mmCIF file of C-alpha atoms and ligand atoms in Angstrom:
data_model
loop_
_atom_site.group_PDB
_atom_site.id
_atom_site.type_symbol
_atom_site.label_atom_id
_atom_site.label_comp_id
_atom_site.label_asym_id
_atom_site.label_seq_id
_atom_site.Cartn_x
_atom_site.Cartn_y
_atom_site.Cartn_z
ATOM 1 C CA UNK C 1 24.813 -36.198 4.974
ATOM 2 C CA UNK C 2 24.537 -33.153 6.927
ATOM 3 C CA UNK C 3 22.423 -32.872 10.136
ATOM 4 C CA UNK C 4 19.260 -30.818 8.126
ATOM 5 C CA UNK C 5 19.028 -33.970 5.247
ATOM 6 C CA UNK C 6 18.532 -36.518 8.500
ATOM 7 C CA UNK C 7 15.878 -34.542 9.708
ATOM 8 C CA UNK C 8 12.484 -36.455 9.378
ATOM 9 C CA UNK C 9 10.345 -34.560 12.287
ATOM 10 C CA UNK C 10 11.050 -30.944 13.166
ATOM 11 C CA UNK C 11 8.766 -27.651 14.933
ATOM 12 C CA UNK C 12 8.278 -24.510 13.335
ATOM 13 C CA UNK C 13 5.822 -21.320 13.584
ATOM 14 C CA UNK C 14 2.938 -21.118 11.890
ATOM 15 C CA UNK C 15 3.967 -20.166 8.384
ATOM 16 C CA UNK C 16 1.934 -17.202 6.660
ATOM 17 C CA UNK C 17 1.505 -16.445 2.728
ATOM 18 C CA UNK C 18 2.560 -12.874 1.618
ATOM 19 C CA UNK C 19 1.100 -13.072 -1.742
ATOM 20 C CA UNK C 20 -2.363 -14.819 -2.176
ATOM 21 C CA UNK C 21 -5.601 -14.534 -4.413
ATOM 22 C CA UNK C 22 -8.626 -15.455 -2.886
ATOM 23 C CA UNK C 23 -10.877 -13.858 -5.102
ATOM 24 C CA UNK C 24 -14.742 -13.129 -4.319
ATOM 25 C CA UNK C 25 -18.228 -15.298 -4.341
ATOM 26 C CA UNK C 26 -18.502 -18.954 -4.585
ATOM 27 C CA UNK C 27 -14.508 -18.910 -5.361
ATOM 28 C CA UNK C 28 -13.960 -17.041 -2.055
ATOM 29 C CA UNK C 29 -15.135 -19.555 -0.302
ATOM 30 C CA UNK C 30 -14.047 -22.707 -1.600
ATOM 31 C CA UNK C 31 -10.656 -21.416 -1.452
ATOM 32 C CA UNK C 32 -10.307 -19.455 1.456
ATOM 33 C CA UNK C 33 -10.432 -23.090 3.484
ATOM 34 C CA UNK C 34 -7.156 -23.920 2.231
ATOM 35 C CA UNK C 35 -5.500 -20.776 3.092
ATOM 36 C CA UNK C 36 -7.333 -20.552 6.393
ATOM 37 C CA UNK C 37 -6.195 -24.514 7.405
ATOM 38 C CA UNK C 38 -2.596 -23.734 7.087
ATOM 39 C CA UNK C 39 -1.505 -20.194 7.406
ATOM 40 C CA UNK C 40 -1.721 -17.855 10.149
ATOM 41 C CA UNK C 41 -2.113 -14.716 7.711
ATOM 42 C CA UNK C 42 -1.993 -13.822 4.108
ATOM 43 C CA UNK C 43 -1.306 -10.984 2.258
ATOM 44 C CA UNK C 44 -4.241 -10.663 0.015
ATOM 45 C CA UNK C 45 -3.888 -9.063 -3.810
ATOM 46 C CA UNK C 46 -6.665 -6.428 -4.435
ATOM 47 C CA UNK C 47 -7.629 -7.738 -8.096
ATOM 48 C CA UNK C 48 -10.910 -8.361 -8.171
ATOM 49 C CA UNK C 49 -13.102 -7.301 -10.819
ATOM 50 C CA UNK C 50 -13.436 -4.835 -10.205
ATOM 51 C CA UNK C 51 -10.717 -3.737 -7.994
ATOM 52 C CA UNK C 52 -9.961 -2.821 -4.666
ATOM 53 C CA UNK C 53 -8.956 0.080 -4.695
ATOM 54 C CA UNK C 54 -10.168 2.487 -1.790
ATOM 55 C CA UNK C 55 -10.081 1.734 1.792
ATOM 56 C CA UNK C 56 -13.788 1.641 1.791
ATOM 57 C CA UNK C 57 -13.499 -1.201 -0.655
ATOM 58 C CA UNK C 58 -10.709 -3.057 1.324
ATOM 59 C CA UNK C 59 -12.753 -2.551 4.459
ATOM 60 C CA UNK C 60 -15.914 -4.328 3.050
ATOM 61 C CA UNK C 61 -13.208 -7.248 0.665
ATOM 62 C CA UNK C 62 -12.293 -8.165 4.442
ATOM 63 C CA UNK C 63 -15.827 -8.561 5.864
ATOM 64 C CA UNK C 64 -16.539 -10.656 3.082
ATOM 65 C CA UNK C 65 -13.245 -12.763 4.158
ATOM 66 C CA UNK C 66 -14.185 -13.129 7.380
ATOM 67 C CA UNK C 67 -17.884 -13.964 6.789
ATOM 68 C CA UNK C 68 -16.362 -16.888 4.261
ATOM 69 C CA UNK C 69 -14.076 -18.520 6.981
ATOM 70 C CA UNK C 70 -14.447 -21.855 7.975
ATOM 71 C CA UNK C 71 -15.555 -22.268 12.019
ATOM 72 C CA UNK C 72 -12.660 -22.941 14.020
ATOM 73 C CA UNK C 73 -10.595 -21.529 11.404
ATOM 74 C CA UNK C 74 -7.792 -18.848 13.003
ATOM 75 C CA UNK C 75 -6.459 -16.637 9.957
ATOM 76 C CA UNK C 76 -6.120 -12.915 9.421
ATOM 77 C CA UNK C 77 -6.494 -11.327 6.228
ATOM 78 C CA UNK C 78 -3.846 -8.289 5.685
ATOM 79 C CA UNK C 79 -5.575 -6.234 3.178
ATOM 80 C CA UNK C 80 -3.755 -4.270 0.037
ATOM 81 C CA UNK C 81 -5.035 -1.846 -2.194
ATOM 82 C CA UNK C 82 -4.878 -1.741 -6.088
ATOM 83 C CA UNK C 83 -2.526 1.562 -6.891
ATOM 84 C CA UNK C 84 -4.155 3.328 -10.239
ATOM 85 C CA UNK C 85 -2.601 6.635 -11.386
ATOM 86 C CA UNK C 86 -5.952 8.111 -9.245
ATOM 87 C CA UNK C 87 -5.633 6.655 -6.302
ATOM 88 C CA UNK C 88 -5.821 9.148 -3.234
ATOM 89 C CA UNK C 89 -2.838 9.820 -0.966
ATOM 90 C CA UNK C 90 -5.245 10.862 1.737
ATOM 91 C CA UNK C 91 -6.917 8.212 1.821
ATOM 92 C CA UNK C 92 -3.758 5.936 2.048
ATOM 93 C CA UNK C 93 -2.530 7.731 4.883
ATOM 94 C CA UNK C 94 -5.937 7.161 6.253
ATOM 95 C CA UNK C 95 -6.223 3.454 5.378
ATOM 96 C CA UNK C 96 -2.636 2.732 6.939
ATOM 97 C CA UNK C 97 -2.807 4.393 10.164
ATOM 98 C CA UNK C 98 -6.318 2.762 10.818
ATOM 99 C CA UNK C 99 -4.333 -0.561 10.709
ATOM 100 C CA UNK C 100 -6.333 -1.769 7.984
ATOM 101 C CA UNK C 101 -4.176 -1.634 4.800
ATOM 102 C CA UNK C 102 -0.976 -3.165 5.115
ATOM 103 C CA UNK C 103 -0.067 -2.598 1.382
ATOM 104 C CA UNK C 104 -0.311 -1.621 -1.693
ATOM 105 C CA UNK C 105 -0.060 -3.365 -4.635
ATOM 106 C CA UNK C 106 1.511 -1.733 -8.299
ATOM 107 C CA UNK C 107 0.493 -3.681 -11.734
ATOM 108 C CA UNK C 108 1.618 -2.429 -14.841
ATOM 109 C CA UNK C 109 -1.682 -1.778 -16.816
ATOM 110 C CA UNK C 110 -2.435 -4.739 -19.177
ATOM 111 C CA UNK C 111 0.804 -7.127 -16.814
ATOM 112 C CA UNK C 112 -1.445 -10.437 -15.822
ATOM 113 C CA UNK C 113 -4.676 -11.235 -14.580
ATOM 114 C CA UNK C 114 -7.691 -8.475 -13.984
ATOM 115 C CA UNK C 115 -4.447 -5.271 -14.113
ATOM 116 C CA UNK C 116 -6.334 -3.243 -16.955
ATOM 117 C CA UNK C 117 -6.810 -0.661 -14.118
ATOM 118 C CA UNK C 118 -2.947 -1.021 -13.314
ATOM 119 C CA UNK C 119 -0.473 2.225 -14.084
ATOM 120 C CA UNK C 120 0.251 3.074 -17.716
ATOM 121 C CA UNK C 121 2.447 5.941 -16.562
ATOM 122 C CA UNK C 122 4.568 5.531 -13.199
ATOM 123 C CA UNK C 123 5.480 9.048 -12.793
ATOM 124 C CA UNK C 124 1.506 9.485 -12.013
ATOM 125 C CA UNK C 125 1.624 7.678 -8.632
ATOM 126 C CA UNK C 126 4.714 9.378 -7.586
ATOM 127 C CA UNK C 127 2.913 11.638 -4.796
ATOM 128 C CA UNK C 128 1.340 7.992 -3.452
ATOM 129 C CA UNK C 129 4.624 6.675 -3.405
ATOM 130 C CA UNK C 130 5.834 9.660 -1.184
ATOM 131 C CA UNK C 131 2.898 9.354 1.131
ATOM 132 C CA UNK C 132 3.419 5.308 0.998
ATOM 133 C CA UNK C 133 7.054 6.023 2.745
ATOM 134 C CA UNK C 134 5.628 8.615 4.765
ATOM 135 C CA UNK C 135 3.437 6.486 6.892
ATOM 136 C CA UNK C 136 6.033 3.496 5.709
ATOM 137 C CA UNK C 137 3.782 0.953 4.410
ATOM 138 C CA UNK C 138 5.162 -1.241 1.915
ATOM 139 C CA UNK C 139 4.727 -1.184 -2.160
ATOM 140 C CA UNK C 140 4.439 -4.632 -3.431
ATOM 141 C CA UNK C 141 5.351 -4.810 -7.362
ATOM 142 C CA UNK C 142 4.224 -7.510 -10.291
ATOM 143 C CA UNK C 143 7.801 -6.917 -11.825
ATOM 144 C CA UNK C 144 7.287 -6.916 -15.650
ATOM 145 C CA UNK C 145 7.192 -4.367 -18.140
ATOM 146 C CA UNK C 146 4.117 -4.685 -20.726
ATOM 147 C CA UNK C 147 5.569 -3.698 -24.325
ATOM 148 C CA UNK C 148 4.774 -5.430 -27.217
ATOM 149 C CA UNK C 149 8.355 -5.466 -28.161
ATOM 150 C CA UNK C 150 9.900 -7.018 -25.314
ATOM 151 C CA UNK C 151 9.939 -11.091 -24.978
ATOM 152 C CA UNK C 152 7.287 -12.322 -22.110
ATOM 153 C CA UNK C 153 10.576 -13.978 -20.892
ATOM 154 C CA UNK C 154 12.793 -10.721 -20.337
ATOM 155 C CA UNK C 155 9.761 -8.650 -19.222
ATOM 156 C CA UNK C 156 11.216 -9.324 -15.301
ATOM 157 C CA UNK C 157 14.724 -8.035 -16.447
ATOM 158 C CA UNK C 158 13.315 -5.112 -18.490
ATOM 159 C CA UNK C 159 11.186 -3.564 -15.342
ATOM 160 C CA UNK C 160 14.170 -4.145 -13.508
ATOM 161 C CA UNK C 161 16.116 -1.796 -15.296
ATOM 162 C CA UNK C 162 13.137 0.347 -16.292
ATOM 163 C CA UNK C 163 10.625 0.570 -13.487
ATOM 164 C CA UNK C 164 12.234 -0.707 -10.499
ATOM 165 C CA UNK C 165 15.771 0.511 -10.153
ATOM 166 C CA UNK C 166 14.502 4.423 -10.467
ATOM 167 C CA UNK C 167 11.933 3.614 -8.115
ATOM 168 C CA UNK C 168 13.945 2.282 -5.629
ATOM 169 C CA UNK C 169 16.577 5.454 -6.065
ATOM 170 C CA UNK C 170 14.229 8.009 -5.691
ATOM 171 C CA UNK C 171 12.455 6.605 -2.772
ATOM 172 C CA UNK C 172 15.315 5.452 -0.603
ATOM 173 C CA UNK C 173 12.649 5.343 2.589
ATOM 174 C CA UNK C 174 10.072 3.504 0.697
ATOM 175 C CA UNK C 175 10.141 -0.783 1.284
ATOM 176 C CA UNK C 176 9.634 -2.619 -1.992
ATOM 177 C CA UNK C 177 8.613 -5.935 -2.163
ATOM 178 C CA UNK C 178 9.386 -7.693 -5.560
ATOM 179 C CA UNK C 179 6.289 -10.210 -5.669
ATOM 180 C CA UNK C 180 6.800 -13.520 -7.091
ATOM 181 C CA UNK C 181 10.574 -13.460 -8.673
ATOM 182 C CA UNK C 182 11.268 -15.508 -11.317
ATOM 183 C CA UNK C 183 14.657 -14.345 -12.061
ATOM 184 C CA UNK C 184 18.585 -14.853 -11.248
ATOM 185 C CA UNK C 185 18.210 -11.194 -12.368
ATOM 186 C CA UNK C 186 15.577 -10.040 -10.237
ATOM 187 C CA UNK C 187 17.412 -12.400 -6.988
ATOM 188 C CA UNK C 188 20.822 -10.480 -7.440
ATOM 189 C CA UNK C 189 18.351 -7.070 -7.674
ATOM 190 C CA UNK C 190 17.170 -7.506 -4.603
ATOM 191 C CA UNK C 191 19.901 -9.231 -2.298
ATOM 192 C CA UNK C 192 21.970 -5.755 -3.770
ATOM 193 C CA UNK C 193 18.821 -3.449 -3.190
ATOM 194 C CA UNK C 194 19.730 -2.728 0.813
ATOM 195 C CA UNK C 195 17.162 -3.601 3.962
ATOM 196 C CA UNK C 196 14.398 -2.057 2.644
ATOM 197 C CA UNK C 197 13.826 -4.257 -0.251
ATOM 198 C CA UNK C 198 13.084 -8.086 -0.327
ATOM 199 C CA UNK C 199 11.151 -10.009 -2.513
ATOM 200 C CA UNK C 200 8.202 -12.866 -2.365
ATOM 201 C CA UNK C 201 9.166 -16.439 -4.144
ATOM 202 C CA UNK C 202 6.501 -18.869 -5.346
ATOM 203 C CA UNK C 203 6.101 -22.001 -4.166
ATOM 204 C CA UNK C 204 5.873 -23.674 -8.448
ATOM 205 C CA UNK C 205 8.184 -21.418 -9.457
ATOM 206 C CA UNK C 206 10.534 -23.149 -6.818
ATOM 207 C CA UNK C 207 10.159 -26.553 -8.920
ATOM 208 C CA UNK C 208 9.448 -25.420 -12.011
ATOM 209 C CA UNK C 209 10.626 -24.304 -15.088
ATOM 210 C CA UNK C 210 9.531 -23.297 -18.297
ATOM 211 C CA UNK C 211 9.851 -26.734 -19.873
ATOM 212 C CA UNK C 212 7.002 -27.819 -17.143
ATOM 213 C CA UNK C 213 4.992 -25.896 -19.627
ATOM 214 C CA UNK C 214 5.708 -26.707 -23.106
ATOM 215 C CA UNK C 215 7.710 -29.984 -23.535
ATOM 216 C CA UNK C 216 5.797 -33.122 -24.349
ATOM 217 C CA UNK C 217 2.728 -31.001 -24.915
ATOM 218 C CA UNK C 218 1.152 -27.532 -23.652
ATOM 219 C CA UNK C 219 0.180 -28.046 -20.145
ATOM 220 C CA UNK C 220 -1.948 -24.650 -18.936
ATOM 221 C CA UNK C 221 -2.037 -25.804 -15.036
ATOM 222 C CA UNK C 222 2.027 -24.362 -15.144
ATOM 223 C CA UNK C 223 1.257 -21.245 -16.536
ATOM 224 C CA UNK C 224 1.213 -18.322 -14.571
ATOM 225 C CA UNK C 225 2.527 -15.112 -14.552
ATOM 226 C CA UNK C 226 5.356 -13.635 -14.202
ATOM 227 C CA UNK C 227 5.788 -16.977 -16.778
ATOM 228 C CA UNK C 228 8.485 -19.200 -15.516
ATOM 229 C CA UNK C 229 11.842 -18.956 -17.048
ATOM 230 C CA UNK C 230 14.588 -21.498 -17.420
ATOM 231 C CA UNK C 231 16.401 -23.768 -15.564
ATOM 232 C CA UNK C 232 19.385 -21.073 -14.350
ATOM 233 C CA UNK C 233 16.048 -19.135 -13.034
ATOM 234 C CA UNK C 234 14.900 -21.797 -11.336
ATOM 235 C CA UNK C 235 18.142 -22.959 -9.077
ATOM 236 C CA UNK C 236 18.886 -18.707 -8.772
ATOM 237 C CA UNK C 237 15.447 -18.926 -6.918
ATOM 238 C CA UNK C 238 16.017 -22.352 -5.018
ATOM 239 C CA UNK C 239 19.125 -20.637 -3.776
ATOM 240 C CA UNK C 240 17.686 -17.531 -2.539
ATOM 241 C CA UNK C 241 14.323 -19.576 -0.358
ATOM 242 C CA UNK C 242 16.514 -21.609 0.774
ATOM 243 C CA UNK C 243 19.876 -20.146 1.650
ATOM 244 C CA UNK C 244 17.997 -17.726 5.078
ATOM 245 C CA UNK C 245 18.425 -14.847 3.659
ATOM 246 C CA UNK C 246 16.200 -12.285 5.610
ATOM 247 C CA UNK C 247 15.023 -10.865 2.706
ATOM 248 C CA UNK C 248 13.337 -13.088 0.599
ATOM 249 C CA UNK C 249 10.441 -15.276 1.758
ATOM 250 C CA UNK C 250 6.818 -17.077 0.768
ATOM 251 C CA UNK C 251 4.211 -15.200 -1.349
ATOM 252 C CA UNK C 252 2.747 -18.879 -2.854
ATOM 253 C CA UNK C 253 0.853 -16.597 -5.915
ATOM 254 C CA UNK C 254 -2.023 -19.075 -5.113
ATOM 255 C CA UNK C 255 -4.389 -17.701 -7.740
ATOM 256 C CA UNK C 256 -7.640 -20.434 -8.928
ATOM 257 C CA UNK C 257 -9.347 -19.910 -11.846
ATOM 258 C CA UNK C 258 -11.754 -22.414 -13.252
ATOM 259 C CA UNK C 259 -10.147 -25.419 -15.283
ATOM 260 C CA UNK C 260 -12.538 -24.490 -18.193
ATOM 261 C CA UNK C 261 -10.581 -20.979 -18.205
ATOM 262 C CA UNK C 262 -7.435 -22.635 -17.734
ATOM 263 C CA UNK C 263 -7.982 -25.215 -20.495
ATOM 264 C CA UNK C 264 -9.122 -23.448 -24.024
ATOM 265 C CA UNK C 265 -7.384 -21.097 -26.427
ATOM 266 C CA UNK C 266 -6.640 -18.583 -24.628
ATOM 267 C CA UNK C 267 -6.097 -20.074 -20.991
ATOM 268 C CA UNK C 268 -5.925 -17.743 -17.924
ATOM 269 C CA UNK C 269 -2.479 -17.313 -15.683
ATOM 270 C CA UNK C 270 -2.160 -19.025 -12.492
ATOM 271 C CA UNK C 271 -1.715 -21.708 -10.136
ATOM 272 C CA UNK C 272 -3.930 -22.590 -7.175
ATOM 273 C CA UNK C 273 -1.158 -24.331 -4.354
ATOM 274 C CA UNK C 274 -2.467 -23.277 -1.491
ATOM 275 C CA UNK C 275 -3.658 -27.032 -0.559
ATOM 276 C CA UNK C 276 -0.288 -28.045 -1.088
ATOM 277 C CA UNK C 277 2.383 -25.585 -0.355
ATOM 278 C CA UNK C 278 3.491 -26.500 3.281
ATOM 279 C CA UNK C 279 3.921 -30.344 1.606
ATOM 280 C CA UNK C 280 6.192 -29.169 -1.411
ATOM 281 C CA UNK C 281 8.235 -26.452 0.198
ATOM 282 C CA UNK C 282 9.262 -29.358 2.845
ATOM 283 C CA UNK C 283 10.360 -31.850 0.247
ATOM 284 C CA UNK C 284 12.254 -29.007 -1.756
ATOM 285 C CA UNK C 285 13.743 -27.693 1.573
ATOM 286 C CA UNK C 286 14.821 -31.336 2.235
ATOM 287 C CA UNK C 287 16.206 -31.698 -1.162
ATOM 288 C CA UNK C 288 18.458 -28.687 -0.730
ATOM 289 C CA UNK C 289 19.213 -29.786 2.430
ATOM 290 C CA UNK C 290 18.051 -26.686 4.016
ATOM 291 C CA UNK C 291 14.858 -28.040 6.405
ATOM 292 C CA UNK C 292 16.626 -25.875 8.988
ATOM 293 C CA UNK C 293 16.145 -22.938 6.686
ATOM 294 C CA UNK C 294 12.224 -23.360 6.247
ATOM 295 C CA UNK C 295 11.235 -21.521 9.147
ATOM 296 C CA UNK C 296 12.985 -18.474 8.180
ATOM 297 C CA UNK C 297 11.514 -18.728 4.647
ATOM 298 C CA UNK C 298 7.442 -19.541 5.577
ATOM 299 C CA UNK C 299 7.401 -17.958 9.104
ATOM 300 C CA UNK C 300 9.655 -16.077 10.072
ATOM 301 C CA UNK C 301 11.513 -13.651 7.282
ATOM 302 C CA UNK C 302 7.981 -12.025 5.889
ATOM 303 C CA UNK C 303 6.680 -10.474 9.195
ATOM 304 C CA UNK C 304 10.400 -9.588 9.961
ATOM 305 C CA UNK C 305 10.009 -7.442 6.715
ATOM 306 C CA UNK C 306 6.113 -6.211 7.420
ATOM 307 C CA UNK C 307 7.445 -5.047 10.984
ATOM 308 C CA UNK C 308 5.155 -7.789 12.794
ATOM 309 C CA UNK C 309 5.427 -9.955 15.198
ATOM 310 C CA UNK C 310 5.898 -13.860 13.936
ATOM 311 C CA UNK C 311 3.183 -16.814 14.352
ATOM 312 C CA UNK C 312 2.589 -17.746 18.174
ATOM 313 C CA UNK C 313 1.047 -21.186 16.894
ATOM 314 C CA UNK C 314 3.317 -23.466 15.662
ATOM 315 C CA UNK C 315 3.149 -26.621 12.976
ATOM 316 C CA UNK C 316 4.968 -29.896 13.760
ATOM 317 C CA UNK C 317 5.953 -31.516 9.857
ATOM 318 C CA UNK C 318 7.120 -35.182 9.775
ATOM 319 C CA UNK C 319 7.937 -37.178 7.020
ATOM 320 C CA UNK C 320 6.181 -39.959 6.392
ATOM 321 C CA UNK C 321 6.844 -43.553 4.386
ATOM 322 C CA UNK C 322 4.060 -43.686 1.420
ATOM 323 C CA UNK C 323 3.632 -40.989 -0.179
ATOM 324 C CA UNK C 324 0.480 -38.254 0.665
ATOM 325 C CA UNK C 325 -2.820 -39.255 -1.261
ATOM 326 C CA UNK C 326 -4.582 -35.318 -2.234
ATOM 327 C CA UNK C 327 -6.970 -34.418 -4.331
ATOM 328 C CA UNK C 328 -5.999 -32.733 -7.584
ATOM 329 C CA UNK C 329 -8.806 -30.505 -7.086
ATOM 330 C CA UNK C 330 -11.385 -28.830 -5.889
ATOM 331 C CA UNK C 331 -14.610 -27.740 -6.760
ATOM 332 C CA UNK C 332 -15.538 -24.027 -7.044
ATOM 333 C CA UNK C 333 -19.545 -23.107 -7.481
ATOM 334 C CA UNK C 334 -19.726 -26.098 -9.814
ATOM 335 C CA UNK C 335 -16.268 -25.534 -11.245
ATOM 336 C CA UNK C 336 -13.137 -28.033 -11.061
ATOM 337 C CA UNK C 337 -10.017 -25.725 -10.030
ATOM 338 C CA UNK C 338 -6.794 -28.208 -10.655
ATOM 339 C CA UNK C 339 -3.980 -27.919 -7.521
ATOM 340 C CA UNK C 340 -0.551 -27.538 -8.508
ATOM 341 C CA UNK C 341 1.055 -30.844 -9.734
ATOM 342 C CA UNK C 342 4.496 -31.037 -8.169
ATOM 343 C CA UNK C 343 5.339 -33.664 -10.489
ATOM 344 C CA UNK C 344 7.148 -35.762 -7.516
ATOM 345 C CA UNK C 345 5.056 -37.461 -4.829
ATOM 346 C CA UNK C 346 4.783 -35.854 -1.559
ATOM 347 C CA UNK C 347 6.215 -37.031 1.556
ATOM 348 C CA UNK C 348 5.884 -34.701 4.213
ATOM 349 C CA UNK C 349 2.720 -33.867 6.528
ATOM 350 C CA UNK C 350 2.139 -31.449 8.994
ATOM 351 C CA UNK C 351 0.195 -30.951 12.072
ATOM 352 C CA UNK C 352 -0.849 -27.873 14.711
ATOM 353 C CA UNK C 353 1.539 -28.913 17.135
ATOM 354 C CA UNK C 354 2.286 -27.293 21.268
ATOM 355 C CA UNK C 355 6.001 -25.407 21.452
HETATM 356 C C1 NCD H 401 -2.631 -13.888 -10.962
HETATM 357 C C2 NCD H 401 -4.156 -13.994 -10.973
HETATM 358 O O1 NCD H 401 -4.675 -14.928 -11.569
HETATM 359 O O2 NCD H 401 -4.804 -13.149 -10.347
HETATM 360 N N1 NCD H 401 -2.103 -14.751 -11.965
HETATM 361 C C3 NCD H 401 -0.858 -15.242 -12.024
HETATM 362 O O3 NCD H 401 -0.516 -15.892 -13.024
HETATM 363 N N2 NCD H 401 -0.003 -15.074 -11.046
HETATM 364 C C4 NCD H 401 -2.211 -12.484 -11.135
HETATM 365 C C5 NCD H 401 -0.773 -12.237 -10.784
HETATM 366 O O4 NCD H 401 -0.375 -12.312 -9.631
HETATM 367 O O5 NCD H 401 0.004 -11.950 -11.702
HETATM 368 ZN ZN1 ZN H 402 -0.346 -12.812 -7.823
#
């Protein structure tokens, strides 16, 4: 056993989330508590309905963040903006040197959740591109291509070669951030890609795999998108989180939606984790015997990459000997929302701890 698999009590910084939905409302704010509790900051995705897409929009999005905060509650919001074929490079030259918008986010129309506005034809947002590595502010991508003919399952590898790779040639400047990879393809993209590209991994797409979904019966609360693939996927991405590479680190896709929309014919994509992502990235950490490797991956890897400064605070996690009792969900404006099911009970705890 190495030294990392012994480890039952260890100090890191305060880990933050570089890909999260908090939505709007009464979901804002039964949510937000569970972002706010645990991570120092959070990208937040600008699909709302409808969505963010000017700085005037992301300016009042993050008043309504803060006013939804729990008291006592330290978190910072980093706003994005939704990228449509009209949005205004003025105004994202604006937005970014104000401070306020630390992305922007690119959805292929019709991709996943609320991305009807999204870009139909990517040679339209070109000149925001060139202003977007201009005032260097990064381009975060949902990675899948939307044709009819391609299989939901090679839609990753298909933008890849389609959307992505041109991109990334023709802005050499420009830093890409692959949001939520689900692919061996889309890991081996990006660790060949150069420093200026990196890529978010999700916290259920770290322990699951596409059989979580379909064997034994159709379970909706592991469907999300990009849709997770099989096993080979699955241990591509486990190797990436955990091995310290600088380039990859958390985005945990936390994205609610009411169990009722989750559960019927036609059931929504996502999976709310944000109560329970510091717990499961510990045990898979410890299970790859990488716990020394955590830190890089939750606290320390996605500022490197934003060009901020890491977490001051930091968490102290300890393992404990029966296993953590959580809810499996919360309530949203009368709504159940289910948290992610690891499928494995949960060991490890965590506390604010003094470095
Ligand atoms: C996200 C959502 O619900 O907003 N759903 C998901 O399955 N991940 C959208 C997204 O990030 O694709
Ligand atoms: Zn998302």
């Amino acid at each position: 056993m190495s030294p990392a698999e012994k480890t039952t009590d260890f100090i890191v910084r305060r880990p933050d989330d570089w890909h999260l939905h908090l939505r709007d409302g009464e979901m804002l704010k039964a949510v937000l508590p569970h972002s706010s509790a645990h991570f120092g900051r959070a990208i937040i995705m600008p699909n709302l309905v409808p969505p963010v897409v000017t700085v005037a929009n992301a300016k009042a999005y993050r008043a309504r963040i803060l006013a939804a905060m729990p008291a006592g509650h330290s978190f910072e919001p980093l706003m994005t903006l939704y990228l449509t074929e009209s949005t205004d490079p003025a105004d994202v030259k604006a937005g970014v040197k104000s401070g306020l918008i630390k992305a922007l986010k690119l959805y292929p129309a019709g991709a996943t959740t609320n991305s009807d506005s999204g870009v139909r034809n990517i040679e339209a947002i070109y000149p925001v591109l060139e202003k977007m590595a201009e005032v260097d502010v990064p381009l975060l991508v949902h990675g899948e291509v939307t044709d009819a003919d391609i299989d939901i399952f090679d839609r990753e590898a298909v933008f890849i070669e389609r959307v992505l790779s041109p991109i990334r040639e023709r802005f050499a400047d420009l830093r890409i951030v692959m949001e939520h990879v689900t692919t061996e393809d889309g890991v081996d993209f990006v660790k060949g890609a150069g420093a200026r590209t990196a890529a978010t991994i999700t916290t259920h797409h770290l322990i699951i795999n596409r059989n979580a979904i379909l064997v034994g019966g159709i379970k909706p609360h592991y469907y999300c998108l990009p849709v997770a693939k099989r096993e080979k996927h699955r241990l591509a991405l486990r190797a990436a989180a955990t091995s310290g590479h600088a380039r990859f680190f958390l985005g945990t896709d936390s994205a609610p939606h009411a169990k009722s929309a989750k559960e019927c014919a036609c059931g929504c994509a996502g999976v709310f984790n944000a109560a329970n992502t510091v717990n499961c990235l510990a045990h898979v950490f410890e299970q790859e015997g990488a716990l020394d490797k955590l830190e890089a991956f939750m606290s320390l890897n996605g500022p490197a990459f934003y060009g901020l400064p890491a977490n001051e605070e930091r968490i102290r996690l300890f393992k404990g000997d029966a296993p953590l009792v959580l809810d499996d969900k919360i309530t949203a404006g009368g709504d159940d929302v289910v948290i992610f099911d690891p499928g494995f009970p949960l060991f490890w705890r965590y506390e604010t701890a003094n470095a």
